[in-house]
Short mmCIF file of C-alpha atoms in Angstrom, two decimals:
data_model
loop_
_atom_site.label_atom_id
_atom_site.label_comp_id
_atom_site.label_asym_id
_atom_site.label_seq_id
_atom_site.Cartn_x
_atom_site.Cartn_y
_atom_site.Cartn_z
CA UNK A 1 15.29 -41.66 0.60
CA UNK A 2 19.03 -41.54 0.89
CA UNK A 3 18.90 -38.08 -0.68
CA UNK A 4 16.60 -36.75 2.09
CA UNK A 5 18.43 -38.44 4.73
CA UNK A 6 21.74 -36.59 3.30
CA UNK A 7 20.10 -33.21 3.35
CA UNK A 8 18.74 -33.91 6.96
CA UNK A 9 22.57 -35.21 7.88
CA UNK A 10 24.10 -32.26 6.41
CA UNK A 11 22.10 -29.69 8.38
CA UNK A 12 22.45 -31.78 11.63
CA UNK A 13 26.24 -31.83 11.27
CA UNK A 14 26.29 -27.98 10.68
CA UNK A 15 24.01 -28.19 14.46
CA UNK A 16 21.20 -26.27 12.55
CA UNK A 17 18.55 -28.43 13.33
CA UNK A 18 18.11 -31.37 16.04
CA UNK A 19 16.86 -34.93 15.57
CA UNK A 20 13.57 -34.03 16.93
CA UNK A 21 13.05 -31.29 14.47
CA UNK A 22 13.83 -33.63 11.85
CA UNK A 23 11.31 -35.76 12.66
CA UNK A 24 8.65 -33.40 13.47
CA UNK A 25 9.42 -31.88 9.76
CA UNK A 26 9.24 -35.67 8.57
CA UNK A 27 5.60 -36.55 10.13
CA UNK A 28 4.24 -33.40 9.08
CA UNK A 29 5.30 -32.81 5.72
CA UNK A 30 3.25 -32.88 2.68
CA UNK A 31 3.55 -35.84 0.30
CA UNK A 32 5.44 -34.39 -2.13
CA UNK A 33 7.20 -31.67 -0.43
CA UNK A 34 11.08 -31.93 0.21
CA UNK A 35 12.84 -32.00 3.45
CA UNK A 36 14.25 -28.42 3.16
CA UNK A 37 11.08 -27.24 2.04
CA UNK A 38 9.24 -28.52 5.51
CA UNK A 39 12.21 -27.50 7.66
CA UNK A 40 11.82 -24.09 6.39
CA UNK A 41 8.09 -23.86 6.50
CA UNK A 42 8.46 -25.00 10.31
CA UNK A 43 10.95 -22.11 10.90
CA UNK A 44 13.67 -24.35 12.24
CA UNK A 45 16.12 -22.62 9.45
CA UNK A 46 16.42 -19.92 7.21
CA UNK A 47 16.88 -20.41 3.43
CA UNK A 48 20.06 -18.64 3.91
CA UNK A 49 21.22 -21.21 6.30
CA UNK A 50 20.18 -24.30 3.90
CA UNK A 51 22.08 -22.03 1.12
CA UNK A 52 25.29 -21.77 3.26
CA UNK A 53 25.09 -25.53 4.18
CA UNK A 54 24.70 -26.89 0.89
CA UNK A 55 27.70 -24.40 -0.30
CA UNK A 56 30.03 -25.48 2.13
CA UNK A 57 29.16 -29.17 2.31
CA UNK A 58 29.05 -29.84 -1.32
CA UNK A 59 31.21 -27.23 -2.42
CA UNK A 60 28.80 -25.64 -4.81
CA UNK A 61 28.71 -22.07 -5.33
CA UNK A 62 25.75 -19.87 -4.29
CA UNK A 63 24.78 -17.35 -6.84
CA UNK A 64 22.61 -14.10 -6.49
CA UNK A 65 20.47 -13.57 -9.68
CA UNK A 66 19.17 -10.05 -8.91
CA UNK A 67 21.89 -8.89 -11.52
CA UNK A 68 23.28 -11.75 -13.01
CA UNK A 69 24.31 -11.53 -16.84
CA UNK A 70 22.11 -14.24 -18.04
CA UNK A 71 22.70 -15.47 -21.59
CA UNK A 72 19.85 -14.98 -23.46
CA UNK A 73 20.63 -17.99 -25.81
CA UNK A 74 20.67 -20.69 -22.95
CA UNK A 75 17.02 -19.94 -22.42
CA UNK A 76 16.21 -22.64 -25.41
CA UNK A 77 17.86 -25.42 -23.52
CA UNK A 78 15.11 -25.32 -20.40
CA UNK A 79 11.63 -24.65 -21.27
CA UNK A 80 9.53 -22.18 -19.22
CA UNK A 81 7.30 -24.75 -17.78
CA UNK A 82 10.26 -27.37 -16.89
CA UNK A 83 11.97 -23.98 -15.14
CA UNK A 84 9.03 -23.24 -13.32
CA UNK A 85 8.18 -26.69 -12.18
CA UNK A 86 11.50 -27.85 -11.15
CA UNK A 87 12.98 -24.36 -9.65
CA UNK A 88 16.01 -23.90 -11.99
CA UNK A 89 17.10 -21.48 -14.38
CA UNK A 90 19.76 -21.94 -17.07
CA UNK A 91 22.53 -19.06 -16.76
CA UNK A 92 25.26 -19.69 -19.31
CA UNK A 93 26.97 -22.36 -21.64
CA UNK A 94 30.40 -22.61 -21.83
CA UNK A 95 32.89 -25.62 -23.25
CA UNK A 96 30.03 -27.81 -23.31
CA UNK A 97 28.97 -27.21 -19.60
CA UNK A 98 25.49 -25.63 -18.65
CA UNK A 99 25.48 -23.68 -15.61
CA UNK A 100 22.07 -23.86 -13.87
CA UNK A 101 21.15 -22.30 -10.94
CA UNK A 102 18.83 -24.85 -8.55
CA UNK A 103 17.11 -24.13 -5.58
CA UNK A 104 17.95 -27.82 -4.79
CA UNK A 105 21.01 -28.85 -6.18
CA UNK A 106 20.74 -32.24 -4.73
CA UNK A 107 17.78 -32.97 -6.99
CA UNK A 108 19.85 -35.89 -9.41
CA UNK A 109 16.77 -36.59 -11.18
CA UNK A 110 16.56 -33.07 -12.53
CA UNK A 111 20.45 -33.04 -12.97
CA UNK A 112 20.12 -36.41 -14.63
CA UNK A 113 17.04 -35.29 -17.17
CA UNK A 114 18.68 -32.11 -18.05
CA UNK A 115 21.90 -33.70 -18.84
CA UNK A 116 20.00 -36.18 -21.44
CA UNK A 117 17.67 -33.75 -22.71
CA UNK A 118 20.20 -31.04 -23.58
CA UNK A 119 23.57 -33.22 -23.98
CA UNK A 120 25.56 -31.08 -22.15
CA UNK A 121 27.39 -31.79 -18.70
CA UNK A 122 25.47 -30.03 -15.98
CA UNK A 123 27.02 -27.37 -13.51
CA UNK A 124 24.71 -26.86 -10.47
CA UNK A 125 24.91 -23.46 -8.36
CA UNK A 126 22.65 -22.43 -5.55
CA UNK A 127 20.03 -19.62 -5.47
CA UNK A 128 17.15 -18.73 -3.53
CA UNK A 129 13.64 -19.92 -4.40
CA UNK A 130 12.00 -16.31 -4.83
CA UNK A 131 15.11 -15.47 -6.68
CA UNK A 132 15.11 -17.89 -9.79
CA UNK A 133 11.40 -17.07 -9.65
CA UNK A 134 11.74 -13.53 -10.17
CA UNK A 135 14.58 -14.48 -12.67
CA UNK A 136 12.30 -16.99 -14.97
CA UNK A 137 9.60 -14.35 -14.49
CA UNK A 138 11.92 -11.46 -15.98
CA UNK A 139 13.82 -13.28 -18.66
CA UNK A 140 11.49 -16.03 -20.21
CA UNK A 141 8.70 -13.82 -20.15
CA UNK A 142 10.64 -11.09 -22.21
CA UNK A 143 11.01 -13.80 -24.74
CA UNK A 144 7.10 -14.73 -24.85
CA UNK A 145 6.12 -11.09 -25.57
CA UNK A 146 8.32 -10.96 -28.57
CA UNK A 147 7.02 -14.34 -29.91
CA UNK A 148 3.42 -13.50 -28.70
CA UNK A 149 3.83 -10.57 -31.15
CA UNK A 150 5.25 -12.69 -34.31
CA UNK A 151 3.12 -15.38 -33.82
CA UNK A 152 0.87 -16.65 -36.94
CA UNK A 153 -1.11 -19.02 -34.68
CA UNK A 154 -4.84 -17.41 -34.48
CA UNK A 155 -5.73 -14.59 -31.95
CA UNK A 156 -6.31 -16.87 -29.28
CA UNK A 157 -3.10 -18.73 -28.39
CA UNK A 158 -0.67 -15.89 -27.25
CA UNK A 159 -3.50 -14.16 -24.96
CA UNK A 160 -4.14 -17.33 -23.31
CA UNK A 161 -0.35 -18.06 -22.62
CA UNK A 162 0.05 -14.43 -21.46
CA UNK A 163 -2.93 -14.78 -19.26
CA UNK A 164 -1.65 -17.85 -17.92
CA UNK A 165 1.88 -16.40 -17.23
CA UNK A 166 0.44 -13.26 -15.59
CA UNK A 167 -1.43 -15.53 -13.26
CA UNK A 168 1.24 -17.94 -12.65
CA UNK A 169 3.82 -14.95 -11.76
CA UNK A 170 1.44 -13.47 -9.20
CA UNK A 171 0.49 -16.81 -7.49
CA UNK A 172 4.66 -17.81 -7.17
CA UNK A 173 5.36 -14.31 -6.09
CA UNK A 174 2.51 -14.58 -3.27
CA UNK A 175 1.08 -11.40 -4.80
CA UNK A 176 -2.54 -10.17 -3.37
CA UNK A 177 -3.47 -8.19 -6.56
CA UNK A 178 -2.41 -8.02 -10.20
CA UNK A 179 -2.55 -4.90 -11.80
CA UNK A 180 -3.04 -4.15 -15.65
CA UNK A 181 -2.74 -0.77 -16.50
CA UNK A 182 -3.37 0.57 -19.99
CA UNK A 183 -0.97 3.70 -20.95
CA UNK A 184 -0.75 4.97 -24.44
CA UNK A 185 2.13 2.81 -25.74
CA UNK A 186 2.27 -0.08 -23.73
CA UNK A 187 0.42 -1.85 -20.90
CA UNK A 188 2.20 -2.18 -17.50
CA UNK A 189 1.45 -5.33 -15.30
CA UNK A 190 2.32 -4.39 -11.84
CA UNK A 191 1.94 -6.74 -8.64
CA UNK A 192 1.12 -6.15 -5.05
CA UNK A 193 3.57 -8.09 -3.13
CA UNK A 194 3.51 -7.69 0.70
CA UNK A 195 1.12 -4.69 0.15
CA UNK A 196 3.86 -2.90 -2.07
CA UNK A 197 2.94 -2.15 -5.98
CA UNK A 198 5.51 -3.20 -8.11
CA UNK A 199 6.02 -3.12 -11.96
CA UNK A 200 7.38 -6.41 -13.14
CA UNK A 201 6.71 -5.92 -17.10
CA UNK A 202 5.32 -4.32 -20.52
CA UNK A 203 2.83 -6.02 -22.59
CA UNK A 204 2.29 -4.49 -25.99
CA UNK A 205 -0.44 -1.91 -26.49
CA UNK A 206 -1.79 -4.33 -29.39
CA UNK A 207 -2.34 -7.44 -27.08
CA UNK A 208 -4.68 -5.00 -24.75
CA UNK A 209 -7.95 -5.45 -26.03
CA UNK A 210 -7.67 -8.94 -26.61
CA UNK A 211 -6.22 -9.66 -22.72
CA UNK A 212 -8.95 -7.70 -21.44
CA UNK A 213 -11.48 -9.64 -23.54
CA UNK A 214 -10.12 -12.87 -22.22
CA UNK A 215 -10.26 -12.00 -18.93
CA UNK A 216 -13.83 -10.75 -19.21
CA UNK A 217 -15.03 -13.67 -20.97
CA UNK A 218 -13.71 -16.18 -18.11
CA UNK A 219 -15.30 -14.01 -15.35
CA UNK A 220 -18.57 -13.80 -16.94
CA UNK A 221 -18.70 -10.25 -17.61
CA UNK A 222 -20.26 -8.34 -20.35
CA UNK A 223 -17.60 -8.31 -23.20
CA UNK A 224 -19.48 -5.41 -24.96
CA UNK A 225 -19.88 -3.09 -22.17
CA UNK A 226 -16.56 -1.02 -22.04
CA UNK A 227 -17.83 2.30 -20.84
CA UNK A 228 -18.94 0.93 -17.16
CA UNK A 229 -17.19 -0.56 -14.50
CA UNK A 230 -17.95 -4.18 -14.05
CA UNK A 231 -16.95 -6.72 -11.45
CA UNK A 232 -16.35 -10.48 -11.74
CA UNK A 233 -14.69 -13.55 -10.24
CA UNK A 234 -13.05 -16.64 -11.44
CA UNK A 235 -12.16 -19.57 -9.99
CA UNK A 236 -9.33 -21.76 -11.30
CA UNK A 237 -6.32 -23.72 -10.59
CA UNK A 238 -2.99 -22.06 -11.48
CA UNK A 239 -0.59 -24.22 -11.70
CA UNK A 240 -1.58 -26.78 -8.83
CA UNK A 241 -2.73 -23.88 -6.62
CA UNK A 242 -6.64 -23.65 -6.42
CA UNK A 243 -7.39 -19.69 -6.61
CA UNK A 244 -10.36 -17.75 -6.51
CA UNK A 245 -9.79 -14.37 -8.55
CA UNK A 246 -11.70 -11.35 -8.01
CA UNK A 247 -11.93 -9.32 -11.21
CA UNK A 248 -12.72 -5.45 -11.17
CA UNK A 249 -12.71 -3.83 -14.72
CA UNK A 250 -12.74 0.06 -14.56
CA UNK A 251 -12.61 2.24 -17.85
CA UNK A 252 -9.97 4.88 -18.23
CA UNK A 253 -8.72 7.43 -20.60
CA UNK A 254 -6.63 4.61 -22.52
CA UNK A 255 -8.58 1.66 -21.78
CA UNK A 256 -9.99 -0.56 -19.13
CA UNK A 257 -8.06 -0.91 -15.98
CA UNK A 258 -8.45 -4.60 -14.58
CA UNK A 259 -7.89 -5.35 -10.74
CA UNK A 260 -7.02 -9.25 -10.44
CA UNK A 261 -7.53 -10.27 -6.68
CA UNK A 262 -5.98 -13.36 -5.95
CA UNK A 263 -7.40 -15.53 -2.90
CA UNK A 264 -5.10 -18.32 -2.41
CA UNK A 265 -7.56 -21.52 -1.19
CA UNK A 266 -4.76 -23.19 0.16
CA UNK A 267 -3.83 -20.49 2.73
CA UNK A 268 -7.65 -19.26 2.83
CA UNK A 269 -8.31 -20.45 6.52
CA UNK A 270 -6.14 -19.50 9.37
CA UNK A 271 -6.43 -20.17 13.03
CA UNK A 272 -6.32 -17.48 15.47
CA UNK A 273 -2.76 -18.80 16.46
CA UNK A 274 -1.45 -17.58 13.33
CA UNK A 275 -2.95 -14.17 13.34
CA UNK A 276 0.13 -12.58 15.31
CA UNK A 277 -1.84 -11.60 18.44
CA UNK A 278 0.25 -10.52 21.48
CA UNK A 279 -0.14 -12.92 24.31
CA UNK A 280 -2.56 -10.61 26.04
CA UNK A 281 -4.50 -9.41 23.38
CA UNK A 282 -4.96 -13.23 22.00
CA UNK A 283 -6.42 -13.96 25.20
CA UNK A 284 -8.78 -10.67 25.45
CA UNK A 285 -10.10 -11.47 21.85
CA UNK A 286 -10.92 -15.08 22.88
CA UNK A 287 -12.71 -14.33 25.72
CA UNK A 288 -14.57 -11.72 23.90
CA UNK A 289 -15.63 -14.19 21.00
CA UNK A 290 -16.63 -17.21 23.91
CA UNK A 291 -18.96 -14.79 25.03
CA UNK A 292 -22.76 -16.15 24.29
CA UNK A 293 -24.04 -12.94 22.50
CA UNK A 294 -22.90 -9.46 21.77
CA UNK A 295 -21.64 -7.18 18.94
CA UNK A 296 -17.75 -8.01 18.35
CA UNK A 297 -16.63 -5.33 15.72
CA UNK A 298 -13.32 -5.53 13.64
CA UNK A 299 -12.09 -2.40 12.40
CA UNK A 300 -9.24 -1.03 9.90
CA UNK A 301 -9.05 0.17 6.49
CA UNK A 302 -9.35 -1.98 3.28
CA UNK A 303 -6.35 -4.65 3.01
CA UNK A 304 -5.57 -4.77 6.64
CA UNK A 305 -6.31 -8.36 7.11
CA UNK A 306 -10.09 -7.91 8.88
CA UNK A 307 -11.62 -11.02 6.67
CA UNK A 308 -8.92 -13.06 7.87
CA UNK A 309 -9.42 -12.48 11.43
CA UNK A 310 -13.34 -12.39 10.66
CA UNK A 311 -12.94 -16.27 9.26
CA UNK A 312 -10.40 -17.12 11.68
CA UNK A 313 -12.97 -16.31 14.17
CA UNK A 314 -16.10 -17.95 13.27
CA UNK A 315 -13.79 -20.77 12.12
CA UNK A 316 -12.81 -21.35 15.69
CA UNK A 317 -16.67 -21.29 17.10
CA UNK A 318 -17.43 -23.38 14.33
CA UNK A 319 -19.04 -26.99 15.67
CA UNK A 320 -22.14 -28.83 15.05
CA UNK A 321 -24.26 -27.73 18.00
CA UNK A 322 -24.05 -23.94 16.88
CA UNK A 323 -26.05 -22.65 13.71
CA UNK A 324 -23.59 -20.24 12.30
CA UNK A 325 -25.10 -17.50 9.06
CA UNK A 326 -22.97 -15.17 7.29
CA UNK A 327 -24.14 -12.45 5.36
CA UNK A 328 -21.43 -11.15 2.88
CA UNK A 329 -20.38 -8.95 -0.28
CA UNK A 330 -18.73 -11.16 -1.58
CA UNK A 331 -18.34 -14.30 0.22
CA UNK A 332 -14.69 -14.51 -0.14
CA UNK A 333 -13.95 -18.28 0.95
CA UNK A 334 -16.58 -21.16 1.55
CA UNK A 335 -15.88 -22.78 4.52
CA UNK A 336 -17.33 -26.32 5.69
CA UNK A 337 -20.53 -26.38 8.06
CA UNK A 338 -21.43 -22.68 7.75
CA UNK A 339 -24.45 -21.57 6.22
CA UNK A 340 -22.95 -18.50 3.90
CA UNK A 341 -25.53 -15.97 2.51
CA UNK A 342 -24.32 -13.56 -0.64
CA UNK A 343 -25.72 -10.09 -0.86
CA UNK A 344 -27.01 -9.22 -4.49
CA UNK A 345 -28.24 -5.60 -4.23
CA UNK A 346 -29.62 -5.94 -7.80
CA UNK A 347 -32.41 -8.13 -6.56
CA UNK A 348 -32.78 -5.98 -3.47
CA UNK A 349 -30.86 -8.68 -1.26
CA UNK A 350 -28.64 -6.27 1.11
CA UNK A 351 -26.86 -6.67 4.01
CA UNK A 352 -30.21 -5.22 5.68
CA UNK A 353 -32.35 -7.60 4.01
CA UNK A 354 -30.24 -10.58 4.34
CA UNK A 355 -29.71 -10.01 7.74
CA UNK A 356 -33.67 -9.77 8.78
CA UNK A 357 -34.33 -12.98 6.95
CA UNK A 358 -31.45 -14.96 8.70
CA UNK A 359 -32.94 -13.80 12.16
CA UNK A 360 -35.96 -16.17 11.20
CA UNK A 361 -33.21 -19.32 10.55
CA UNK A 362 -32.66 -19.46 14.34
CA UNK A 363 -28.99 -18.72 14.29
CA UNK A 364 -26.60 -18.75 17.52
CA UNK A 365 -23.82 -16.86 15.79
CA UNK A 366 -24.15 -14.31 12.93
CA UNK A 367 -21.31 -12.74 10.78
CA UNK A 368 -21.96 -9.70 8.42
CA UNK A 369 -19.67 -8.80 6.21
CA UNK A 370 -19.73 -4.56 7.05
CA UNK A 371 -21.89 -2.44 8.72
CA UNK A 372 -22.23 0.19 5.94
CA UNK A 373 -25.44 2.13 6.58
CA UNK A 374 -27.86 2.72 9.80
CA UNK A 375 -30.31 -0.11 8.60
CA UNK A 376 -27.32 -2.78 8.60
CA UNK A 377 -26.17 -1.12 11.98
CA UNK A 378 -29.74 -1.47 13.65
CA UNK A 379 -30.30 -5.22 12.91
CA UNK A 380 -26.64 -6.22 13.87
CA UNK A 381 -27.18 -4.20 17.30
CA UNK A 382 -30.66 -5.35 17.86
CA UNK A 383 -29.67 -8.81 17.27
CA UNK A 384 -26.99 -8.98 19.36
CA UNK A 385 -29.32 -8.22 22.18
CA UNK A 386 -31.50 -10.54 21.21
CA UNK A 387 -29.02 -13.25 22.38
CA UNK A 388 -26.57 -13.98 19.50
CA UNK A 389 -23.12 -13.67 18.91
CA UNK A 390 -22.85 -10.59 15.76
CA UNK A 391 -19.43 -10.02 14.16
CA UNK A 392 -18.73 -7.42 11.68
CA UNK A 393 -16.23 -4.99 10.29
CA UNK A 394 -16.25 -1.23 10.25
CA UNK A 395 -13.84 1.33 8.44
CA UNK A 396 -12.41 3.65 11.34
CA UNK A 397 -8.84 4.52 12.20
CA UNK A 398 -9.19 3.17 15.78
CA UNK A 399 -11.03 0.98 18.18
CA UNK A 400 -12.34 3.46 20.22
CA UNK A 401 -13.70 5.51 17.05
CA UNK A 402 -15.82 3.20 16.22
CA UNK A 403 -18.33 4.00 19.25
CA UNK A 404 -18.88 7.43 17.61
CA UNK A 405 -19.06 6.27 13.96
CA UNK A 406 -22.33 3.91 14.96
CA UNK A 407 -23.69 6.90 16.86
CA UNK A 408 -22.84 8.93 13.85
CA UNK A 409 -25.00 6.41 11.86
CA UNK A 410 -27.94 7.36 13.71
CA UNK A 411 -28.05 4.54 16.42
CA UNK A 412 -29.17 5.66 20.03
CA UNK A 413 -26.19 5.65 22.21
CA UNK A 414 -27.86 3.16 25.10
CA UNK A 415 -28.06 0.56 22.33
CA UNK A 416 -24.64 0.66 21.02
CA UNK A 417 -23.70 0.89 24.89
CA UNK A 418 -25.85 -2.40 25.79
CA UNK A 419 -24.93 -4.21 22.40
CA UNK A 420 -21.22 -3.61 21.97
CA UNK A 421 -18.74 -6.14 23.66
CA UNK A 422 -15.42 -5.29 21.97
CA UNK A 423 -13.41 -3.99 19.26
CA UNK A 424 -10.38 -4.92 17.39
CA UNK A 425 -8.70 -2.45 15.26
CA UNK A 426 -5.92 -4.25 13.05
CA UNK A 427 -3.32 -3.39 10.09
CA UNK A 428 -0.80 -5.19 8.43
CA UNK A 429 2.68 -4.41 8.12
CA UNK A 430 5.68 -5.87 6.46
CA UNK A 431 8.03 -8.41 8.34
CA UNK A 432 11.50 -8.28 8.28
CA UNK A 433 13.35 -11.01 5.74
CA UNK A 434 14.49 -13.80 8.55
CA UNK A 435 17.65 -14.39 6.12
CA UNK A 436 19.02 -11.03 6.27
CA UNK A 437 17.60 -9.74 9.47
CA UNK A 438 20.39 -7.75 11.22
CA UNK A 439 20.73 -6.04 14.66
CA UNK A 440 21.43 -2.01 14.35
CA UNK A 441 21.41 1.00 17.01
CA UNK A 442 18.54 3.52 17.43
CA UNK A 443 18.31 7.06 15.81
CA UNK A 444 17.28 9.68 18.30
CA UNK A 445 14.00 10.07 16.83
CA UNK A 446 13.47 6.05 17.51
CA UNK A 447 14.83 6.14 21.39
CA UNK A 448 12.41 9.27 21.48
CA UNK A 449 9.27 7.18 19.96
CA UNK A 450 9.83 4.41 22.08
CA UNK A 451 10.44 6.52 25.64
CA UNK A 452 7.29 8.23 25.02
CA UNK A 453 4.98 5.16 24.43
CA UNK A 454 6.50 3.66 27.59
CA UNK A 455 8.88 0.58 25.78
CA UNK A 456 12.10 -0.04 26.73
CA UNK A 457 14.03 -1.48 24.11
CA UNK A 458 18.23 -1.26 23.51
CA UNK A 459 18.55 -2.17 19.50
CA UNK A 460 16.49 -2.87 16.68
CA UNK A 461 16.48 -4.91 13.53
CA UNK A 462 16.35 -4.17 10.11
CA UNK A 463 16.53 -6.51 6.85
CA UNK A 464 19.50 -6.05 4.94
CA UNK A 465 18.22 -6.88 1.50
CA UNK A 466 19.46 -10.30 0.04
CA UNK A 467 18.08 -12.78 -2.85
CA UNK A 468 15.64 -14.41 -0.58
CA UNK A 469 13.83 -11.15 -0.47
CA UNK A 470 14.66 -9.55 -3.74
CA UNK A 471 16.74 -7.02 -1.85
CA UNK A 472 13.66 -5.43 0.02
CA UNK A 473 14.73 -6.39 3.45
CA UNK A 474 10.98 -7.53 4.11
CA UNK A 475 9.19 -10.90 3.46
CA UNK A 476 5.54 -11.49 4.41
CA UNK A 477 3.16 -9.80 6.69
CA UNK A 478 2.24 -9.69 9.92
CA UNK A 479 -0.71 -7.79 11.91
CA UNK A 480 -0.69 -5.38 14.48
CA UNK A 481 -3.64 -5.11 16.70
CA UNK A 482 -5.53 -3.20 19.50
CA UNK A 483 -8.23 -4.74 21.59
CA UNK A 484 -10.84 -2.91 23.19
CA UNK A 485 -13.30 -4.66 25.80
CA UNK A 486 -16.34 -2.47 26.91
CA UNK A 487 -16.38 -2.16 30.68
CA UNK A 488 -19.12 -1.41 32.73
CA UNK A 489 -16.90 2.47 33.64
CA UNK A 490 -16.50 2.67 29.69
CA UNK A 491 -20.37 2.11 29.41
CA UNK A 492 -21.57 4.52 31.64
CA UNK A 493 -19.07 7.39 30.44
CA UNK A 494 -20.51 7.01 26.96
CA UNK A 495 -23.76 7.42 28.56
CA UNK A 496 -22.83 10.62 29.65
CA UNK A 497 -21.69 11.55 26.54
CA UNK A 498 -17.41 11.74 27.44
CA UNK A 499 -15.28 12.64 24.40
CA UNK A 500 -13.28 10.17 22.85
CA UNK A 501 -10.07 11.39 24.41
CA UNK A 502 -11.70 10.71 27.73
CA UNK A 503 -12.39 6.97 26.88
CA UNK A 504 -8.89 6.93 25.02
CA UNK A 505 -7.19 8.12 28.34
CA UNK A 506 -9.29 5.83 30.51
CA UNK A 507 -8.39 2.93 27.98
CA UNK A 508 -4.84 3.81 28.36
CA UNK A 509 -5.38 3.99 32.27
CA UNK A 510 -6.71 0.49 32.56
CA UNK A 511 -3.64 -0.94 30.48
CA UNK A 512 -4.89 -1.17 27.05
CA UNK A 513 -2.17 -1.53 24.03
CA UNK A 514 -2.92 0.86 21.45
CA UNK A 515 -2.00 -0.18 17.64
CA UNK A 516 1.56 1.58 17.95
CA UNK A 517 2.47 -0.08 21.44
CA UNK A 518 1.49 -3.07 19.91
CA UNK A 519 3.68 -2.25 16.95
CA UNK A 520 6.68 -1.07 19.16
CA UNK A 521 6.66 -4.35 21.15
CA UNK A 522 6.71 -6.35 17.64
CA UNK A 523 9.71 -4.03 16.37
CA UNK A 524 11.27 -4.72 19.66
CA UNK A 525 11.01 -8.68 18.88
CA UNK A 526 12.73 -7.91 15.64
CA UNK A 527 9.45 -8.95 13.53
CA UNK A 528 9.19 -5.56 11.98
CA UNK A 529 10.77 -2.05 11.74
CA UNK A 530 9.54 1.39 13.17
CA UNK A 531 9.25 2.40 9.41
CA UNK A 532 6.58 0.20 8.88
CA UNK A 533 4.72 1.01 11.86
CA UNK A 534 4.99 5.03 11.19
CA UNK A 535 3.16 3.91 7.91
CA UNK A 536 0.12 2.67 9.62
CA UNK A 537 -0.48 4.00 13.12
CA UNK A 538 -1.79 6.88 14.09
CA UNK A 539 -1.10 8.57 17.55
CA UNK A 540 2.42 8.41 17.70
#
């Protein structure tokens, strides 16, 4: 307890946190969570501030491991498991003193264990958590690959270790996908972190087949079928994290490429307040989903967070006096108190068939994973007209474009008009790293974009790059939205076959903020950069 109090005291003395914030963090922290982590999670301090205070108060230097010359021979003193569990990284050995990079240099239990286990004096230095995880991954894994090649222990063990390592790394780096790409001479392993793919390592070509086979066995896929694409899923614990893995397997000229989508079940259910809606958009959207009936659509490309928003919406409405039924492909997260149906086209259970059956189950609220065809669209629309609240997703570029898309699918315009309550378009953009965020002056082009979109601003922010964000300048992602609510005027414009341009102008007159404006407001608040907005927003 003494140790925890000390960190709080150090931060308080430095004027970074108040007594109230420490009490709040203590009350809400998880059982085995450290005080520093709890304060970080609440956003009371940044990791850089924590490092600076420890460095100043304890006189322990801070190192960046980004290009640190780690001595290979020291890795044998700390096992990979101990390094991952305690978030530590051995750096160098000099005169019987082992220098260890630690996320928490006040963790005396770990230091004592290391001194007893290695027989060396331990000299701790401070490094950021992700910095240490990247280093563990880079250095220990290199040795792992060599060791796996020499291994005489049956075929299985090295591959099991390799897959565990890949998944562990994916979860720790908060990757959304792991790509296993076969090339001519080796296999590239790439992780998608905050929407960007980066190659982390190479695996020897001779391990390719056994790695693919191992994944297929776990995912209950046909191991003998190598010439057709396959899908599967695995539910497992990676470290202490329960994850749901979606596996997609595609035959390429160099062998089967596998993509593993990681769904972290700890962070699965978000609340509507956590979805970075602007105040005005959140109010509009909350009003939309409170209605007893009507069709509410979410739109955006794959990977724009539509599913998270859908689940958050359904979860908000989940209470024992309503019957909520979903039909999904696949069921991403299982929710308490909600009846979820998994589409299975092999046996004829399509979205449309599932929906037809659902209507006989006396539902109040229906969620359809995606409207892909006229059949599904028609039943969804008719359900919303018969007193049900229906949620679904579509793939269009903007909220307004969803309307012609439904009409193109063969739905009568009057049906679209009478059923559709509102549409939310959404995109994900990378968030500036809080630890290296700095102000900068705007370029002429940026000034022009802001003034053209009617947003007043005198400076913007960017991430300089630091050890916390692995020198990218970004960490995490946020959503930008546009919320279109169909009013009577818009409905009559639709019935009179007005163009999308006319609808857009009318929505603008009514004060609707489009994706670009919502994005620029988030740039103005220092949450993201113009570069990120330009990549996802149309009609700049």
